[in-house]
Coordinates of C-alpha atoms in Angstrom, one line a residue:
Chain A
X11 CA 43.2 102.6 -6.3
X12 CA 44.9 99.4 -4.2
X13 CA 46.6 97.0 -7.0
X14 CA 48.3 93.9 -5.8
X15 CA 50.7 91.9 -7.8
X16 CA 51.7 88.3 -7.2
X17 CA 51.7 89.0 -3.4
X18 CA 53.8 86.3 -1.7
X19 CA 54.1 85.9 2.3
X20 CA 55.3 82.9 4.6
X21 CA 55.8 82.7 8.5
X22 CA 58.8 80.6 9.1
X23 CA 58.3 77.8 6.7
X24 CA 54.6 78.5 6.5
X25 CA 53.2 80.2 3.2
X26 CA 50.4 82.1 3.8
X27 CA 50.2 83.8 0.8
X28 CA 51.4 82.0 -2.5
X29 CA 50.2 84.9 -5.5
X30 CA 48.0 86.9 -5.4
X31 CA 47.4 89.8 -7.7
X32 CA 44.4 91.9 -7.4
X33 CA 42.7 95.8 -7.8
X34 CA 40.7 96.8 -5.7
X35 CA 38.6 100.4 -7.3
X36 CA 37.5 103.9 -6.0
X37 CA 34.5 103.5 -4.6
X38 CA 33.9 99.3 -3.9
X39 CA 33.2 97.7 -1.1
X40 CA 35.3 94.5 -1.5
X41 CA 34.8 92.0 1.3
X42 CA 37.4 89.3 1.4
X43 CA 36.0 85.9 2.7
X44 CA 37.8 82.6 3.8
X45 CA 38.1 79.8 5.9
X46 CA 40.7 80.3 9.0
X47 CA 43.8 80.5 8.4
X48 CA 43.5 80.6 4.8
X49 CA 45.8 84.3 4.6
X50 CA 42.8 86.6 4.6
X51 CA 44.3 88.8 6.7
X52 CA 47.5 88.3 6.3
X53 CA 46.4 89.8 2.5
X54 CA 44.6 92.9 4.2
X55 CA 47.5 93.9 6.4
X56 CA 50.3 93.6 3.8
X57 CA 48.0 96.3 1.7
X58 CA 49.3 99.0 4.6
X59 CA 52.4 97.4 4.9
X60 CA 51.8 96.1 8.7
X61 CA 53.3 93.0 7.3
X62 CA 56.1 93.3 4.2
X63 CA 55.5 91.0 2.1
X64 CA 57.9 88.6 0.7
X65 CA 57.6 89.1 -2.4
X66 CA 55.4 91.0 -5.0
X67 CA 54.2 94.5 -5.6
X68 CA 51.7 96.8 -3.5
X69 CA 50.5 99.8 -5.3
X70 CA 48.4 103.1 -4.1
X71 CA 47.3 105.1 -6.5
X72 CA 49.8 104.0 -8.9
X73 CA 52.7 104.3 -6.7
X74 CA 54.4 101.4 -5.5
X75 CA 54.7 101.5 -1.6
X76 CA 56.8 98.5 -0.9
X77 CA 60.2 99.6 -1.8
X78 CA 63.0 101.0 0.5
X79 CA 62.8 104.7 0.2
X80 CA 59.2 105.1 0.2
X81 CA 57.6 107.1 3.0
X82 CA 55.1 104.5 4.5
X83 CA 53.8 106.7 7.1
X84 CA 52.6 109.2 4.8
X85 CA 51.0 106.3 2.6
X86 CA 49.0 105.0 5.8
X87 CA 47.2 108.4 6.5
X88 CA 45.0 107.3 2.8
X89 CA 44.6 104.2 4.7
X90 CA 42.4 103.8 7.5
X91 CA 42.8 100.4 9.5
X92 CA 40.1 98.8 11.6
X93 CA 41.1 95.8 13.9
X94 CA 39.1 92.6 15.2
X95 CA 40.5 93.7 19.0
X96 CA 39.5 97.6 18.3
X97 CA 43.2 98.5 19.6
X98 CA 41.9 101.9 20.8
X99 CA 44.6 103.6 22.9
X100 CA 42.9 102.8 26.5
X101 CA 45.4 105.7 28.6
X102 CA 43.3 108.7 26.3
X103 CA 39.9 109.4 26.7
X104 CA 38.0 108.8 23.3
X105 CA 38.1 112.0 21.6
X106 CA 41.6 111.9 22.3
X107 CA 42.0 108.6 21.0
X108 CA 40.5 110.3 17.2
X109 CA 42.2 113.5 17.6
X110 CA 46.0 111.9 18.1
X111 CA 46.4 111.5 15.0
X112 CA 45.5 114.4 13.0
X113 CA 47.1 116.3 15.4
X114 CA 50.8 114.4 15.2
X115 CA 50.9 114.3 11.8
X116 CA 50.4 117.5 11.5
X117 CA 47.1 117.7 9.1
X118 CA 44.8 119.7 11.7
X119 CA 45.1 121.8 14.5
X120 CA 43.7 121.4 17.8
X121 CA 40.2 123.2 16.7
X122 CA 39.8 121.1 13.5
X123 CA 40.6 118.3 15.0
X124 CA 38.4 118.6 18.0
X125 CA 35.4 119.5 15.4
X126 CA 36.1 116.7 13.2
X127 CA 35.8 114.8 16.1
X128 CA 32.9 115.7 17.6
X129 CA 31.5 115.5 14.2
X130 CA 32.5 111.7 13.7
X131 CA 31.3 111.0 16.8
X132 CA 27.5 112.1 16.0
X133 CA 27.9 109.7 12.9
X134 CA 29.0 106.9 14.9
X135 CA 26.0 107.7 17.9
X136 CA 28.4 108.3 20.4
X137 CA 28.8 112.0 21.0
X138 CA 27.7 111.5 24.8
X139 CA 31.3 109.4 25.6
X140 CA 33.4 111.8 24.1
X141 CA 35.3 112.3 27.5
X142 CA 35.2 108.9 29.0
X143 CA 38.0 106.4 28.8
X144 CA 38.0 102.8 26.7
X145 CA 37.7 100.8 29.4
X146 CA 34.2 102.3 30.2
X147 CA 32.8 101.4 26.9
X148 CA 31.3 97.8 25.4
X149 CA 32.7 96.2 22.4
X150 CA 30.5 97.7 20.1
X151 CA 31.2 101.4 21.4
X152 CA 35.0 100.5 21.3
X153 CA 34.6 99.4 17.6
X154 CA 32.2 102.1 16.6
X155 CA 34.7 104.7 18.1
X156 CA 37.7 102.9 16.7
X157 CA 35.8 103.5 13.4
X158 CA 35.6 107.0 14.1
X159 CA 39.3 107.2 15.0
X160 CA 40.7 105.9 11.5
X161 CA 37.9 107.9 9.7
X162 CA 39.8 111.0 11.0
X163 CA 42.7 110.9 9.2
X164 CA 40.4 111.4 5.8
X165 CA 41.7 107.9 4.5
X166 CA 40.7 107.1 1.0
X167 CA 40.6 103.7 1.9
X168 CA 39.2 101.8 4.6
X169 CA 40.5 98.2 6.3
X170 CA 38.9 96.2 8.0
X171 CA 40.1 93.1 9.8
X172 CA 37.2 91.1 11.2
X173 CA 35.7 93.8 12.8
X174 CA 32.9 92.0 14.8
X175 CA 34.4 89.1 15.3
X176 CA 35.4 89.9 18.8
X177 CA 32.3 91.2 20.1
X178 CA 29.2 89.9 21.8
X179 CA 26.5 88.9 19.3
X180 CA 23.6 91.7 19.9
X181 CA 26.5 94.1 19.3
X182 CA 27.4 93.4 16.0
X183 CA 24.5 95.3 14.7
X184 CA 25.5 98.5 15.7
X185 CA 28.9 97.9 13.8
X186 CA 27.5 96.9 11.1
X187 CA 25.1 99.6 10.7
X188 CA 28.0 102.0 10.4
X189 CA 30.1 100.4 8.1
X190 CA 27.2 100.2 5.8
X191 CA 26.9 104.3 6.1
X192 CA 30.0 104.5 5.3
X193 CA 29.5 102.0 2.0
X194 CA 26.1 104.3 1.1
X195 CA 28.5 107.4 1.4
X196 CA 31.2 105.6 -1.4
X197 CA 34.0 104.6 0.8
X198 CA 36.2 102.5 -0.6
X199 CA 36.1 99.5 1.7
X200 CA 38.0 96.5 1.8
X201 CA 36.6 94.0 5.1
X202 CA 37.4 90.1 6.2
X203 CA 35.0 88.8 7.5
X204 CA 32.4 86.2 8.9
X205 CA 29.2 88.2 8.2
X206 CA 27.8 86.6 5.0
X207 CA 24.7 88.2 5.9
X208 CA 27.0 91.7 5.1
X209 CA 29.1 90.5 2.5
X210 CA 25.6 90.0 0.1
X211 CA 24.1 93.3 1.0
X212 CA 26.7 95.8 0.9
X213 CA 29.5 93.9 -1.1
X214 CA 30.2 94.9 -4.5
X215 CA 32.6 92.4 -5.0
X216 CA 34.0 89.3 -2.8
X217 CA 36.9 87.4 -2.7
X218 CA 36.9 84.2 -1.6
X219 CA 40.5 83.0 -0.3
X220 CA 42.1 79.6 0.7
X221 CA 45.6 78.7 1.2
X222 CA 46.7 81.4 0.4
X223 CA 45.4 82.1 -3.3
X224 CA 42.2 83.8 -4.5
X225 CA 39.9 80.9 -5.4
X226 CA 36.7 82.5 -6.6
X227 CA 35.2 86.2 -7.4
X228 CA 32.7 87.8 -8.5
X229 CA 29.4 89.5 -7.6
X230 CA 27.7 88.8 -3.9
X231 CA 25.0 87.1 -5.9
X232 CA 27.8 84.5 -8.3
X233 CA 29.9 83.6 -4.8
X234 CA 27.5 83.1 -2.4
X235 CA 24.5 81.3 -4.4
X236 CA 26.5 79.7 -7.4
X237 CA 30.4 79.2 -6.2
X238 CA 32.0 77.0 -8.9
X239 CA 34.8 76.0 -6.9
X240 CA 34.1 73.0 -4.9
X241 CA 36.2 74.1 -2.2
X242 CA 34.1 77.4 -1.7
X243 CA 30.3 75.5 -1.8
X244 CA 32.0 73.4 1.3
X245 CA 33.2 76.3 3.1
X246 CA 29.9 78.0 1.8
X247 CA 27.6 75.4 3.3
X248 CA 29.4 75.3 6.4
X249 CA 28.6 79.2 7.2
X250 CA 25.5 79.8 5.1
X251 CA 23.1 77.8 7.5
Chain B
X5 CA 64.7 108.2 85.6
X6 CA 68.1 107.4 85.4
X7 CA 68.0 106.0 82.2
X8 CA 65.9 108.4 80.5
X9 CA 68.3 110.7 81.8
X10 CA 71.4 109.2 80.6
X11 CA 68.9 109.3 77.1
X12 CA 68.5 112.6 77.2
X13 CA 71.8 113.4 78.0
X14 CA 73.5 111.3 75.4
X15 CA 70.5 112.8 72.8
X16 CA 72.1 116.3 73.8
X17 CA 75.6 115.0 73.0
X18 CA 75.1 113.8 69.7
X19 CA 72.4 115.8 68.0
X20 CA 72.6 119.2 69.9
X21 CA 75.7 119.9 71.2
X22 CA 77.8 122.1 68.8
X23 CA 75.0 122.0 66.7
X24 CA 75.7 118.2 65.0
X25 CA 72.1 118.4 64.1
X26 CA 73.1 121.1 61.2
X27 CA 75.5 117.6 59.7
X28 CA 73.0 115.8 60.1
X29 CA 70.8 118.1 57.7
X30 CA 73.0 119.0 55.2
X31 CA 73.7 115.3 55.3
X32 CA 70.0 114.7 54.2
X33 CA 70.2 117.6 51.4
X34 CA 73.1 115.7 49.9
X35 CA 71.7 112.5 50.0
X36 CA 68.5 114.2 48.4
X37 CA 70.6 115.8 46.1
X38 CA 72.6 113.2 44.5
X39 CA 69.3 110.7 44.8
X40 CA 67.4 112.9 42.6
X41 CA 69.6 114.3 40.0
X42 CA 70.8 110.1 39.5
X43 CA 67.6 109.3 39.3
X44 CA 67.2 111.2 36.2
X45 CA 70.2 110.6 35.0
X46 CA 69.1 107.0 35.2
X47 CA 66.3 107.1 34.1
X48 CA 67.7 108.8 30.8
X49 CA 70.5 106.5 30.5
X50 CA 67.7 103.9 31.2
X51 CA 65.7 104.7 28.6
X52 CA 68.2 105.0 25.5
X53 CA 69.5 101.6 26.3
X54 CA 66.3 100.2 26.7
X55 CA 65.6 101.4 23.1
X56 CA 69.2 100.0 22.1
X57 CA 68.1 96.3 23.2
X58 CA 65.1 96.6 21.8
X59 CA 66.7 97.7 18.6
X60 CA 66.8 95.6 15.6
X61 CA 70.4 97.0 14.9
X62 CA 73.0 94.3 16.1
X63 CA 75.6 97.2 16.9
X64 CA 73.1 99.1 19.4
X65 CA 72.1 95.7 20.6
X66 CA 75.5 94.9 21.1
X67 CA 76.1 98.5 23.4
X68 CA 73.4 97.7 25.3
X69 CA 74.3 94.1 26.1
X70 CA 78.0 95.4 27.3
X71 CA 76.6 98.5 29.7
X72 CA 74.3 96.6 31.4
X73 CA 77.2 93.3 31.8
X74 CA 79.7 95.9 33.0
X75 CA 77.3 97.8 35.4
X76 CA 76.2 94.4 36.7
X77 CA 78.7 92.9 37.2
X78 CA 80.9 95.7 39.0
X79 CA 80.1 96.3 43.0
X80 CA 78.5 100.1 42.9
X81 CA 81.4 101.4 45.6
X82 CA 84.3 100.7 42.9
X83 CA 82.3 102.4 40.0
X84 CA 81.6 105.3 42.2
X85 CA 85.2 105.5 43.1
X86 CA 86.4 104.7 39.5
X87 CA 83.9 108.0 38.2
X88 CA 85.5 109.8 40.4
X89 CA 88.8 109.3 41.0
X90 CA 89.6 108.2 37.2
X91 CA 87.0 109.9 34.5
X92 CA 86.7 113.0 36.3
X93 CA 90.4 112.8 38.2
X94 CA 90.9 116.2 35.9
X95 CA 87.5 118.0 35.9
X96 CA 86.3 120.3 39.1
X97 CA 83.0 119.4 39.0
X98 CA 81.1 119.8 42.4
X99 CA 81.5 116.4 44.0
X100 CA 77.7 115.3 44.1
X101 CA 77.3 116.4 41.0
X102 CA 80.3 113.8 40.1
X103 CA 78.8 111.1 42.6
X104 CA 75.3 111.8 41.1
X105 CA 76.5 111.1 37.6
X106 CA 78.0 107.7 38.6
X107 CA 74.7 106.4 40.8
X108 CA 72.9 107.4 37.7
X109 CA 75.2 105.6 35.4
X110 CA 74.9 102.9 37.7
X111 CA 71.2 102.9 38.1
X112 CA 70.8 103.5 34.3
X113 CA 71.4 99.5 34.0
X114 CA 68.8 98.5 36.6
X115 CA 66.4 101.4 34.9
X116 CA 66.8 100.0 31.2
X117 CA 66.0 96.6 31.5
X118 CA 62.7 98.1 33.5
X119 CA 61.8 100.4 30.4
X120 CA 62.8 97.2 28.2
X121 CA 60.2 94.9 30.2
X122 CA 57.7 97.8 30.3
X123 CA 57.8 98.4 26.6
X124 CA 57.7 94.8 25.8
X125 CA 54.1 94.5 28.3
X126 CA 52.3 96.6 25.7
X127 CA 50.2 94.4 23.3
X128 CA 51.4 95.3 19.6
X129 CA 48.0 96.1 18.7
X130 CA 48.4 99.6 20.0
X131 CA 52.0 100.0 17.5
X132 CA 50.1 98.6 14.8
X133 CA 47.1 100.7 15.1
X134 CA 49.2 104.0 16.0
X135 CA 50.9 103.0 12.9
X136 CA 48.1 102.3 10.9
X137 CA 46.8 106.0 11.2
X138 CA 50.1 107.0 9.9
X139 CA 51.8 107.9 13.1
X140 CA 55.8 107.4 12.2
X141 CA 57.0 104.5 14.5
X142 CA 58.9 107.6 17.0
X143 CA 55.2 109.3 17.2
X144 CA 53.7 106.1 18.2
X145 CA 56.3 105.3 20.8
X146 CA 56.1 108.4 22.3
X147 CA 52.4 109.0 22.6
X148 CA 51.0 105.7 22.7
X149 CA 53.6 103.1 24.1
X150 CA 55.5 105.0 26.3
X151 CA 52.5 106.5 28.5
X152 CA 51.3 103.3 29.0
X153 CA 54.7 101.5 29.9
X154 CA 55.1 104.3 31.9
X155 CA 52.2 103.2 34.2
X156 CA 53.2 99.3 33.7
X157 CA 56.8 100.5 35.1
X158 CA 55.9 102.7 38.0
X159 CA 56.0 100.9 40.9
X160 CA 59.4 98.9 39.6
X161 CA 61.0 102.9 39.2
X162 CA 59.4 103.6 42.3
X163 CA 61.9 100.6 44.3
X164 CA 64.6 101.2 42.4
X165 CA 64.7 104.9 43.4
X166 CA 64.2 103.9 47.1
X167 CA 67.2 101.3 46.4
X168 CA 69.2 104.1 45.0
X169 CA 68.7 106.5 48.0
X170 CA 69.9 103.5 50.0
X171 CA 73.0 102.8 47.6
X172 CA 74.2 106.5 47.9
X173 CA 75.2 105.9 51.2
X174 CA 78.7 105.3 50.0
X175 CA 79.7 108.5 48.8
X176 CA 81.3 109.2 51.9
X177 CA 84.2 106.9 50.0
X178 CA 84.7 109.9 47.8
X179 CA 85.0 112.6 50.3
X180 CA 81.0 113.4 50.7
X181 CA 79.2 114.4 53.9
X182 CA 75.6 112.8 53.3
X183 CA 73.6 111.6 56.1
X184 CA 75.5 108.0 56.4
X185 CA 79.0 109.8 56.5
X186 CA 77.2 112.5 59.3
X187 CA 76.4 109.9 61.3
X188 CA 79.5 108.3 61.3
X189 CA 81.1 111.5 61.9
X190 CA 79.2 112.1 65.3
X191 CA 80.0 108.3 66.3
X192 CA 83.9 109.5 65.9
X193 CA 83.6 112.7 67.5
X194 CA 81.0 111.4 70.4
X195 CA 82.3 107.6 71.1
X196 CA 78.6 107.0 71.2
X197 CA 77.7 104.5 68.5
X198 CA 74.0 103.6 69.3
X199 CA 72.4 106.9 69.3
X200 CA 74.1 108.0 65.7
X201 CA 73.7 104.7 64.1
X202 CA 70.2 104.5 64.6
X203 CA 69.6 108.2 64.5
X204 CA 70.9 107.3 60.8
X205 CA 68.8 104.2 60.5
X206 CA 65.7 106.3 61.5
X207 CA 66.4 109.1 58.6
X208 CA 66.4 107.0 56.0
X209 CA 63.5 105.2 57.3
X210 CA 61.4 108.1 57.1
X211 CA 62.7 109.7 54.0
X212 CA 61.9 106.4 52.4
X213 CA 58.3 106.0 53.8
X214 CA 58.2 109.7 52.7
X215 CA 58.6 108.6 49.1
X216 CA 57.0 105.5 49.3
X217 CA 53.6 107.4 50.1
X218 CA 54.1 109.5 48.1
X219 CA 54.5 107.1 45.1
X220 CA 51.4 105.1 46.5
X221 CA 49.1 108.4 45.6
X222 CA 50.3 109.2 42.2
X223 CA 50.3 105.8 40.9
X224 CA 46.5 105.7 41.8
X225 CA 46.5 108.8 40.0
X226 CA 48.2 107.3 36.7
X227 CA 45.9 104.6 37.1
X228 CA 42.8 106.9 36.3
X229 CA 41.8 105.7 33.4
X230 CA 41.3 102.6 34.1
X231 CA 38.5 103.6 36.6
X232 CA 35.6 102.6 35.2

């Protein structure tokens, strides 16, 4: 579905990513770990193209999106994006934030869209705030609707980029909760992030990256309880407590 | 009593006396007239070369830099006069339609680097996720930037339109009769210079309060949203 091919990126002089090649398949949840810095999701965001990478190959389904010529945008509606700081549009009230979309891009009409949203909303538990505007809602409503707002476009994939790592702790529950509906219901996922405590039960497969390289994969169960890579039991001990 | 008299009497002369008070209000429909229409034509002008300094082409850039140099660097009386009695020496256009088109050339410059700053205030978050749901990079400046700048901009747009209103007092160089030039008309005809002058004064005051308020209520009504 997503296949990555000796993906190289720098800032400046700073390499960020220095090759990696990678598939990600229909159907897993692949949750990329890491300490900071270490290109994590610098990797996630060159798979949409919100960063080109330097060098290196991105496919979807087969086709290769990083080339001149290729229509991005139309690439990005399989691909759903979810951010650490929700980025939900705060001049629109929330169903307006989910509907945008589908209706500028032409794939529903007003009706469908409104119905879709409605409907994503009841997944998400927050039918009641359909009307009201961003600024009225906590982290975890922002991130549950900001969820609901990429799920709209029918993506066949899913990013996430540290999605709870901006919020409040008793809210990261709730976040969590829906992501791992949307795992049970075979999305094909692809998440950075802290929650270890996620990456074991609803990974299928985990990456562990630093400087810019995959260092270890595997199963939930190989990474996180028998990493061979010394540099992943130290960042392992330091956030499995 | 004397005085107040002598008020009156000099009120009567300027304002009422073969009917000045009709310059005076044509005077303010002009000024109103050309205001308005340069005000969009600024804001227009504004906002394509906002977009061409916030371009990543160097040649747009480049455009951009030049138009707002030249505008800036020119006193507004000699581009007024140059619109007028150069570009359009040969077209018979209405004249305020002329004198519009150079204010709003002129305010254009002011206007852009407005939009510019006003674009530039919204985090690029909101691009990346309008972009990430596959909106093409015009969509997602349209619906998503723009409105938002919009509200960041308002009450900048909202001086420079006063400053405009103010700044169209020299069309009267090219032949126009707006309030200033009625003014000035009664202090020739009338030798009175006090009652005129400030008669002018006052008319702009309260055309610009006018607007002022006016602005004041429908920024709080952009600003709805953020009501929590």
């Amino acid at each position: 579905m997503i296949k990555v091919v000796d993906l190289h990126k720098r800032f400046d002089d700073t390499p960020v990513l220095t090759g990696i090649t990678e598939e990600i398949n229909e159907g897993e949840v692949v949750v990329v770990i890491g300490p900071s810095g270490s290109g994590k999701s610098t990797f996630l965001r060159c798979l949409n193209l919100l960063e080109a990478p330097d060098q290196g190959e991105v496919y979807i389904d087969g086709e290769q999106i990083n080339m001149p010529g290729v229509n991005v945008d139309r690439l990005r509606q399989k691909m759903g994006m979810v951010f650490q700081h929700f980025n939900l549009f705060p001049h629109l009230t929330v169903l307006e934030n989910i509907t945008l979309a589908p209706l500028k891009t032409g794939r529903m009409n007003a009706e469908q869209a409104r119905k879709k949203a409605l409907e994503l909303l009841d997944r998400v538990g927050l039918s009641e705030k359909a009307g009201a505007y961003p600024a009225s809602l906590s982290g975890g409503q922002k991130q549950r609707i900001a969820i609901a707002r990429a799920l709209a476009m029918e993506p066949e994939i899913l990013l996430f980029d540290e999605p709870t790592s901006a919020l409040d702790p008793e809210m990261v529950g709730e976040v969590l909760d829906v992501m791992k509906n949307l795992a049970k219901s075979g999305m094909t996922m692809v998440v950075v992030t802290h929650e270890m405590g996620f990456a074991r039960e609803v990974g299928t497969r985990l990456l562990f990256i630093d400087e810019g390289k995959v260092l270890e994969k595997g199963t939930p169960e190989e990474v996180l309880n028998h990493p061979k890579q010394e540099r992943t039991q130290s960042f392992l001990s330091k956030v499995l407590v | 009593m004397a005085l107040w008299l002598s008020i009156s009497e000099t009120f009567y002369r300027c304002f009422v006396n073969e009917d000045r008070y009709l310059l005076l209000l044509s005077g303010i429909g002009v000024t109103i007239k050309v205001s308005l229409l340069a005000v969009v034509i600024g804001i227009f002008i504004g906002f394509f070369i906002a977009l061409c300094n916030l371009s990543k082409n160097k040649t747009l850039n480049v455009i951009g830099k030049i138009y707002t140099d030249v505008i800036r660097g020119t006193p507004s009386v000699t581009q007024l006069m140059i619109i007028y009695f150069v570009v359009f020496a040969t077209i018979n256009w209405s004249k305020w339609i002329i004198a519009a088109i150079a204010f709003g050339i002129n305010s254009g410059a002011y206007v852009s680097e407005i939009i510019r700053a006003g674009i530039l205030s919204i985090d690029k978050g909101q691009t990346e996720a309008g972009r990430s749901l596959g909106l093409t990079a015009k969509q997602t400046m349209l619906y998503i930037v723009v409105p938002q700048a919009v509200k960041n901009i308002f009450p900048a747009m909202g001086n420079e339109f006063i400053t405009l209103i103010k700044e169209t007092a020299i069309v009267g160089y090219v032949g126009l009769m707006d309030i200033q030039k009625a003014g000035d008309f009664i202090k020739s005809a009338t030798y009175e210079a006090f009652m005129p002058l400030v008669g002018t004064a006052i008319i702009y005051f309260v055309l610009i309060k006018l607007l002022t308020l006016a602005l004041g209520k429908y920024e709080k009504h952009l600003r709805k949203s953020e009501v929590r």
